[in-house]
mmCIF file of C-alpha atoms in Angstrom:
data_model
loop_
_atom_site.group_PDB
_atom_site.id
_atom_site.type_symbol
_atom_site.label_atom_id
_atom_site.label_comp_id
_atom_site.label_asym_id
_atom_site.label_seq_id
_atom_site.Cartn_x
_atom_site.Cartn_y
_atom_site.Cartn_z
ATOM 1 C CA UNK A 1 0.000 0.000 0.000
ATOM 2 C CA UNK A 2 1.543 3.172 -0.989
ATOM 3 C CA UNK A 3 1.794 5.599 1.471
ATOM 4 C CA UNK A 4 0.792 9.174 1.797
ATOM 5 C CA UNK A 5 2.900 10.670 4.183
ATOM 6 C CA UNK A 6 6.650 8.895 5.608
ATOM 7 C CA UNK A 7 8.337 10.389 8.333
ATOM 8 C CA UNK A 8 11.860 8.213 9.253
ATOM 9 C CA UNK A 9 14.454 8.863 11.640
ATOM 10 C CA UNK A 10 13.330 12.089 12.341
ATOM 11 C CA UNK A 11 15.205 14.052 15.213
ATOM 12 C CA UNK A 12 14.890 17.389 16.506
ATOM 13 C CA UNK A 13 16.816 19.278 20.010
ATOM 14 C CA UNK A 14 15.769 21.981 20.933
ATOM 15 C CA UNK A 15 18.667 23.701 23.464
ATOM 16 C CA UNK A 16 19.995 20.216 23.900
ATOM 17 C CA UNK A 17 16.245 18.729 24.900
ATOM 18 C CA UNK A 18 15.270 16.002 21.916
ATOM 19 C CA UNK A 19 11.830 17.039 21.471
ATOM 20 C CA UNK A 20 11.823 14.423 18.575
ATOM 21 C CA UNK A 21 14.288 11.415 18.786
ATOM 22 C CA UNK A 22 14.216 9.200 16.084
ATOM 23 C CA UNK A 23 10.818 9.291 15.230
ATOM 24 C CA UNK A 24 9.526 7.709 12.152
ATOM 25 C CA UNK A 25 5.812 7.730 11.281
ATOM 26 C CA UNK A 26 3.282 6.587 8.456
ATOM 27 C CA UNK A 27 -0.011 7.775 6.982
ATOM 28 C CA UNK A 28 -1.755 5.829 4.353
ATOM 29 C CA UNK A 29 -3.925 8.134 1.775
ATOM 30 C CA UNK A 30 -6.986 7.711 3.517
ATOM 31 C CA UNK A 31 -7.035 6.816 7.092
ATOM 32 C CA UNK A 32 -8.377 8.219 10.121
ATOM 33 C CA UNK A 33 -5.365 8.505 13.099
ATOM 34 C CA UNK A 34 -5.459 9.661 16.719
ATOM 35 C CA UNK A 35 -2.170 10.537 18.668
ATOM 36 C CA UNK A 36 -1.855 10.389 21.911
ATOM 37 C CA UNK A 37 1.136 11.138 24.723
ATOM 38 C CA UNK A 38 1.860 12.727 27.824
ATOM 39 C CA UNK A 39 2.587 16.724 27.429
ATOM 40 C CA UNK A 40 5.876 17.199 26.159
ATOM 41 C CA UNK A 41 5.494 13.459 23.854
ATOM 42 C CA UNK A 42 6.541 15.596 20.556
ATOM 43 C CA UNK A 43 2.595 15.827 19.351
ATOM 44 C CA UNK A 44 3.214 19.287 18.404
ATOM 45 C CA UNK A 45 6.534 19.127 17.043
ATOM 46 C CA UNK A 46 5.716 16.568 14.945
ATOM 47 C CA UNK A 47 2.816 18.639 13.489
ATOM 48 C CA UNK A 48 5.218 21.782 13.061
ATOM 49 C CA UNK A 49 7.857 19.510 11.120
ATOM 50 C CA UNK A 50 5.171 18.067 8.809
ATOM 51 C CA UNK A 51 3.950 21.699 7.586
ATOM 52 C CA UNK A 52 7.649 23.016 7.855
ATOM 53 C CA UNK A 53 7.982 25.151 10.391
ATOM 54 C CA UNK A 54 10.336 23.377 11.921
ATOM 55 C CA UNK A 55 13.050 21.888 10.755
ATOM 56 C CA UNK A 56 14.205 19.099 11.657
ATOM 57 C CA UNK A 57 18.202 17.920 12.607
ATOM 58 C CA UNK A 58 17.825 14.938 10.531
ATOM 59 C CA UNK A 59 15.711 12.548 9.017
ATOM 60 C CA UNK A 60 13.355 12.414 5.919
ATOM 61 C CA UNK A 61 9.968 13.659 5.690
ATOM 62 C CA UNK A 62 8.429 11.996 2.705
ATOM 63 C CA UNK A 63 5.199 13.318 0.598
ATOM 64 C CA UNK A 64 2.598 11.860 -1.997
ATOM 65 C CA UNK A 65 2.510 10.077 -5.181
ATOM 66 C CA UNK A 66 5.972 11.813 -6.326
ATOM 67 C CA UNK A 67 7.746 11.021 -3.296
ATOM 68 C CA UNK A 68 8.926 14.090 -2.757
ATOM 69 C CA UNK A 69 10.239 15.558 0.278
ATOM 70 C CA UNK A 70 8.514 18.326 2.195
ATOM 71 C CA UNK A 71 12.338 19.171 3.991
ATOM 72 C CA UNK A 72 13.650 21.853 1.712
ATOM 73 C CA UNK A 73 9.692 23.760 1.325
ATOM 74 C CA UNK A 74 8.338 26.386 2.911
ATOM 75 C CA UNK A 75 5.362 26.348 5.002
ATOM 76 C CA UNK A 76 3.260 28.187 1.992
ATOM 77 C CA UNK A 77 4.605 25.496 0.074
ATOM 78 C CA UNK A 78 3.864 22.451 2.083
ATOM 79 C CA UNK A 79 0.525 23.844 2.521
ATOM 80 C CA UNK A 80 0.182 24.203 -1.087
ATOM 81 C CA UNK A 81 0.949 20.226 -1.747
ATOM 82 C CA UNK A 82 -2.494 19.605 0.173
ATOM 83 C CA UNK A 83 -1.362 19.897 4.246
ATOM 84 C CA UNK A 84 -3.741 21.725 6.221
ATOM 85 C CA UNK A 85 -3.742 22.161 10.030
ATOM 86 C CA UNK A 86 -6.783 23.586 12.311
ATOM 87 C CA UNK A 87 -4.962 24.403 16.150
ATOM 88 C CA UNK A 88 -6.478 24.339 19.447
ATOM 89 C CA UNK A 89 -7.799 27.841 19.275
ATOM 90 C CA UNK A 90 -10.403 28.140 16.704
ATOM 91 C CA UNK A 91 -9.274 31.589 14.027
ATOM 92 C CA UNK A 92 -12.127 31.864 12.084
ATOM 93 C CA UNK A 93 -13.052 35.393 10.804
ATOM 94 C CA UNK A 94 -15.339 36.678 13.400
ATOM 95 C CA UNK A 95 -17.088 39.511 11.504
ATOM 96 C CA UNK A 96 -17.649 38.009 8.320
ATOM 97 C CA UNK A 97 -20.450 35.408 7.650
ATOM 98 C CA UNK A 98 -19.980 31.377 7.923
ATOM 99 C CA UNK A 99 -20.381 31.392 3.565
ATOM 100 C CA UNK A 100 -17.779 34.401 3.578
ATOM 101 C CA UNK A 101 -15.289 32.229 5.901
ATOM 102 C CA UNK A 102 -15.880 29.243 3.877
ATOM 103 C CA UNK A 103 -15.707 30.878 0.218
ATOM 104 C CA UNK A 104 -12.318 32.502 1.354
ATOM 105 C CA UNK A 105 -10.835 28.971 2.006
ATOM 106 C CA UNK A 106 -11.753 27.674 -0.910
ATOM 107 C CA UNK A 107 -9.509 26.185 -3.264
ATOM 108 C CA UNK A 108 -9.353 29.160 -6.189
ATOM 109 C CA UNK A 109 -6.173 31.214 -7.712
ATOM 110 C CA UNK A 110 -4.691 32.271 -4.584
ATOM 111 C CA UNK A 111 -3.144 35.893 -6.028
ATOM 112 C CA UNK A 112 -4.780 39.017 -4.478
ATOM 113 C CA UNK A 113 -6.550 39.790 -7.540
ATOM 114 C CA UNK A 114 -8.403 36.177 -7.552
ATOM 115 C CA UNK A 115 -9.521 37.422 -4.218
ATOM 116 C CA UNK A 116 -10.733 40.736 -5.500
ATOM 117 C CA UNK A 117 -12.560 39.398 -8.417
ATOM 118 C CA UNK A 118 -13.870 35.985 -6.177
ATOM 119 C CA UNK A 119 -16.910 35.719 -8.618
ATOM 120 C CA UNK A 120 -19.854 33.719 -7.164
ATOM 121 C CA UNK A 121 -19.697 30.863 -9.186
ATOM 122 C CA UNK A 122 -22.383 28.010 -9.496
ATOM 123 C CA UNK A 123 -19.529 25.389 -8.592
ATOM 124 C CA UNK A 124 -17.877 27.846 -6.232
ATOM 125 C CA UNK A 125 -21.517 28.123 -4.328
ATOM 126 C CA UNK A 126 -21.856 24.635 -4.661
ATOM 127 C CA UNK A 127 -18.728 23.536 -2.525
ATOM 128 C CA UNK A 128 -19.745 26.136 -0.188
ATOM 129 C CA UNK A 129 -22.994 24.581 0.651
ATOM 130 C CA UNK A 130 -21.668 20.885 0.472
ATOM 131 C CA UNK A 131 -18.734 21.600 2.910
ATOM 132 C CA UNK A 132 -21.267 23.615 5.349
ATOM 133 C CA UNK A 133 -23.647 20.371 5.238
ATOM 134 C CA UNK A 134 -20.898 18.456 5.678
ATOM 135 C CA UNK A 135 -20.129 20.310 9.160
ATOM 136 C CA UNK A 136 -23.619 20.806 10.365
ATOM 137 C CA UNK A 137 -23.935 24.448 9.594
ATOM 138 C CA UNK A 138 -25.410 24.843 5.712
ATOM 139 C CA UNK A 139 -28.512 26.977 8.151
ATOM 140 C CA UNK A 140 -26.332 29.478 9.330
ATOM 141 C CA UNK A 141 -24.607 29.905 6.028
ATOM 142 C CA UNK A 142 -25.414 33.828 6.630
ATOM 143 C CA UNK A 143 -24.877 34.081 10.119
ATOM 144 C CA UNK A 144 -21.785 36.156 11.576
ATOM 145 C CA UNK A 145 -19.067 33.372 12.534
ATOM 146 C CA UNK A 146 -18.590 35.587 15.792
ATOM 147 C CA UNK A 147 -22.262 34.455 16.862
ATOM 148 C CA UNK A 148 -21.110 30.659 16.491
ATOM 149 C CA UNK A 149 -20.681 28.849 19.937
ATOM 150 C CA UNK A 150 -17.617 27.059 20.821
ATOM 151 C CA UNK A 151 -18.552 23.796 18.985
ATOM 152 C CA UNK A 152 -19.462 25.689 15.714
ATOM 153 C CA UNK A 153 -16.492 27.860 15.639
ATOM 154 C CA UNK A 154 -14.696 24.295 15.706
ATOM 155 C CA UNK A 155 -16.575 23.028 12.860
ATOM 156 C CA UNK A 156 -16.378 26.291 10.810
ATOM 157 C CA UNK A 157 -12.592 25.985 10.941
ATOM 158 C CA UNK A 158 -12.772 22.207 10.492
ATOM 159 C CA UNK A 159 -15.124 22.878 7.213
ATOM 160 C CA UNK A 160 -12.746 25.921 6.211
ATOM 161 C CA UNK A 161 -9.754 22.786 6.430
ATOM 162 C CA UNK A 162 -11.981 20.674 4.017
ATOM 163 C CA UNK A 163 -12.666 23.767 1.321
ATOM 164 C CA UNK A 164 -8.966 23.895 0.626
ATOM 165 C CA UNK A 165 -9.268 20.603 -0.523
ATOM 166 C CA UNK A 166 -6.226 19.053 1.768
ATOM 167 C CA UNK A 167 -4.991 15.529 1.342
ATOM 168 C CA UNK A 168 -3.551 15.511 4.605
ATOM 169 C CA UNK A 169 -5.522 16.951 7.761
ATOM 170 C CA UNK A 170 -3.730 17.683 11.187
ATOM 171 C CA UNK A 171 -6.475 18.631 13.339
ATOM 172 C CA UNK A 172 -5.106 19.526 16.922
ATOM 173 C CA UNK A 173 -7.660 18.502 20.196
ATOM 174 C CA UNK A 174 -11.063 19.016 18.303
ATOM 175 C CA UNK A 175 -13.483 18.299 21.202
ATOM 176 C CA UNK A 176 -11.691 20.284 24.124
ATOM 177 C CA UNK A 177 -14.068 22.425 25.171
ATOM 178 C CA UNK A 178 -17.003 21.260 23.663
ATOM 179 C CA UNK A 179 -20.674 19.754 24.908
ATOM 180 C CA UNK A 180 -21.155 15.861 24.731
ATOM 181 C CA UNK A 181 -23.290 16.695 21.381
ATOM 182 C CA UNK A 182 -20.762 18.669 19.829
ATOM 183 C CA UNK A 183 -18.430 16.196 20.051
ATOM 184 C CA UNK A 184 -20.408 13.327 19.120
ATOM 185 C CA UNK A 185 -20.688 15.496 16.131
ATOM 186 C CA UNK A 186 -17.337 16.331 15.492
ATOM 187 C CA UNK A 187 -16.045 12.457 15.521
ATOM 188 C CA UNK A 188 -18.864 12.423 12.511
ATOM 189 C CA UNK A 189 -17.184 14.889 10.821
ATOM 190 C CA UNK A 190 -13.663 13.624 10.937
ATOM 191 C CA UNK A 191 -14.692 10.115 9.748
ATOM 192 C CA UNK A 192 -16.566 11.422 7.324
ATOM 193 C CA UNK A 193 -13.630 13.240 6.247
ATOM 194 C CA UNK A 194 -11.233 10.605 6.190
ATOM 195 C CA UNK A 195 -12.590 8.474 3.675
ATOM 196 C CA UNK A 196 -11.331 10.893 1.163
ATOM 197 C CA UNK A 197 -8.217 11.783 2.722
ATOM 198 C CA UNK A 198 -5.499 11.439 5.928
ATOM 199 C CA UNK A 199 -7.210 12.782 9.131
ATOM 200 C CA UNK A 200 -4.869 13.137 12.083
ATOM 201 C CA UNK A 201 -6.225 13.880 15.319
ATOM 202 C CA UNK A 202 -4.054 14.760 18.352
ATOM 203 C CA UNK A 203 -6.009 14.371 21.478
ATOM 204 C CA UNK A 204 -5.798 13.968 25.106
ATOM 205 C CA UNK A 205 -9.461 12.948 25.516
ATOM 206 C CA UNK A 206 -9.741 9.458 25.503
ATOM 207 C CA UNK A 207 -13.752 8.903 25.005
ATOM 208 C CA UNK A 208 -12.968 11.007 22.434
ATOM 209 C CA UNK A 209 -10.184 9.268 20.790
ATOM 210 C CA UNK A 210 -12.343 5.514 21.717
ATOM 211 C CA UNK A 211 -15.301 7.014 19.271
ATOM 212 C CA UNK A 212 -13.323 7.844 16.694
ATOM 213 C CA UNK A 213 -12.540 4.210 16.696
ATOM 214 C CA UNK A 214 -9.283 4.357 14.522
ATOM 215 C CA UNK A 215 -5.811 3.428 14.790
ATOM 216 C CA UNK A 216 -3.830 5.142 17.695
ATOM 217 C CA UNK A 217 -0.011 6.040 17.957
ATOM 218 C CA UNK A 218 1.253 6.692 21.213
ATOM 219 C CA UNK A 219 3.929 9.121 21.120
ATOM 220 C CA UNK A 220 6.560 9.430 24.374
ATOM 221 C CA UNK A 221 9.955 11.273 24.745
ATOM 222 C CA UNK A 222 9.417 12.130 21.250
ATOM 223 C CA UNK A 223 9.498 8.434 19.440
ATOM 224 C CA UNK A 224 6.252 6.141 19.068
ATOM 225 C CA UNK A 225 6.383 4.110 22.132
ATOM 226 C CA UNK A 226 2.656 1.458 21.018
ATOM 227 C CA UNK A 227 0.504 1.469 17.799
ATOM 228 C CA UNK A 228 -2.562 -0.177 17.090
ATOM 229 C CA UNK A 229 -6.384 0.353 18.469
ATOM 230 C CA UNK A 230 -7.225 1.600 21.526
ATOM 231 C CA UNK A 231 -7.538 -1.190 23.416
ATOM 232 C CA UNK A 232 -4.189 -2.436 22.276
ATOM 233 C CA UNK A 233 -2.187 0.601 23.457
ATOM 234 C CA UNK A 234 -4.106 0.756 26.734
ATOM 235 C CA UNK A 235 -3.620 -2.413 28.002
ATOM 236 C CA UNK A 236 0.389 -1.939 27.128
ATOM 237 C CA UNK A 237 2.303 -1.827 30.510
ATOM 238 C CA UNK A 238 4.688 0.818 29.416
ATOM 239 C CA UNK A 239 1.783 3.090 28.126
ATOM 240 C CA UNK A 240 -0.167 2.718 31.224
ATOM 241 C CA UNK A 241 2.888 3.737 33.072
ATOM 242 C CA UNK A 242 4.485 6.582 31.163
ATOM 243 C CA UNK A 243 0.502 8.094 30.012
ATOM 244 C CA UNK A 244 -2.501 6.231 31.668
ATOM 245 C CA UNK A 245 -1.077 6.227 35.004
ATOM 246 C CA UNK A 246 0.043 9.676 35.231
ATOM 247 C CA UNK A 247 -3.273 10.697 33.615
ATOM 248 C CA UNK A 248 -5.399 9.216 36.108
ATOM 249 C CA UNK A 249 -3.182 10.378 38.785
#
């Protein structure tokens, strides 16, 4: 099976800590993928290496059908392959409407004068209204994103992710913060969304990570320390003592 994303022997010190040591990492083309660790694991340095901005000491970082690696591109770059990230902190644009957010993420000529002359388009309005059904908000297509709660915000950034058309999705804790129906409703959305692409999820929830009932990687010191389903990594000593343990404490 070829593979979308390959990430070997990846290191990275940061004032002589090793916030990555050796880490190598797969994602097929369409999967859905939680990962999980203790704070300080590497969960966000591996997400900065993979849309270059950080670099890493050594190691290869290995992208898509070409093979090509992401290493010597920029961030603009990367992002232009078909990487997209959503953080924590939901940044939609708070004064313009949920259709306005959404048609400025869309996948069109990116040059300031494609923005200018963004033309309403049948296929343009289209996308809009099939990515805004696809996260629960094609009703308040016209309302002002700042009105959104919490959970919507989420799902407005999650659905401006999807309108750039990414092949790869890092989507950073999704349900913190949310009510049990919002995140019931975001697991929807990722698995919906990762039948037609990579979806990574890092996530310290785990009811969350159990319903999105995928493949987990359990990162520690910076390397994967267990792979495999939930259960699997759980009930592996080493995990329950580095993560579980300490999470229960």
């Amino acid at each position: 099976m070829s593979m979308l994303l390959e990430v070997s022997g990846v290191t990275v010190t940061f004032d002589g800590f090793r916030a990555i040591n050796n880490l190598s990492i797969n994602f097929a083309k369409s999967e859905l993928r939680a990962i999980i660790g203790p704070n300080g694991a590497g969960k966000t340095t591996f997400m900065d290496i993979v849309t270059g901005k950080t670099k890493p000491d050594e190691g290869t970082v290995i992208w898509g059908d070409r093979n090509v690696s992401l290493l010597g591109m920029s961030e603009s770059q990367i992002a232009r392959e078909g990487i997209g990230r959503k953080f924590q902190k939901p940044t939609v644009f708070e004064a313009q409407t949920v259709r306005q957010n959404l048609a400025m993420a869309l996948k069109t000529p990116r040059g300031p004068f494609a923005v200018l002359m963004h033309k309403k388009t049948k296929p343009n309005a289209e996308r809009i209204e099939a990515v805004a059904d696809q996260i629960g908000l094609l009703d308040s297509l016209t309302r002002v994103a700042g009105e959104l709660s919490h959970g919507q915000k989420q799902w407005l950034e999650i659905g401006m992710l999807l309108a750039q058309e990414p092949r790869l999705m890092l989507v950073d804790e999704p349900a913190a913060g949310m009510t049990p129906e919002e995140r019931e409703k975001t697991t929807d959305i990722l698995k919906e969304a990762a039948k037609t692409r990579a979806v990574v999820v890092v996530e310290h929830d785990m009811e969350f990570v159990r319903r999105l009932d995928c493949k987990v990687t359990v990162l520690h010191e910076g390397a994967v320390l267990a792979e495999g389903s939930l259960d699997h990594v759980t009930s592996n000593q080493t995990v329950i003592d580095v993560y579980l343990g300490r999470a229960h404490a």
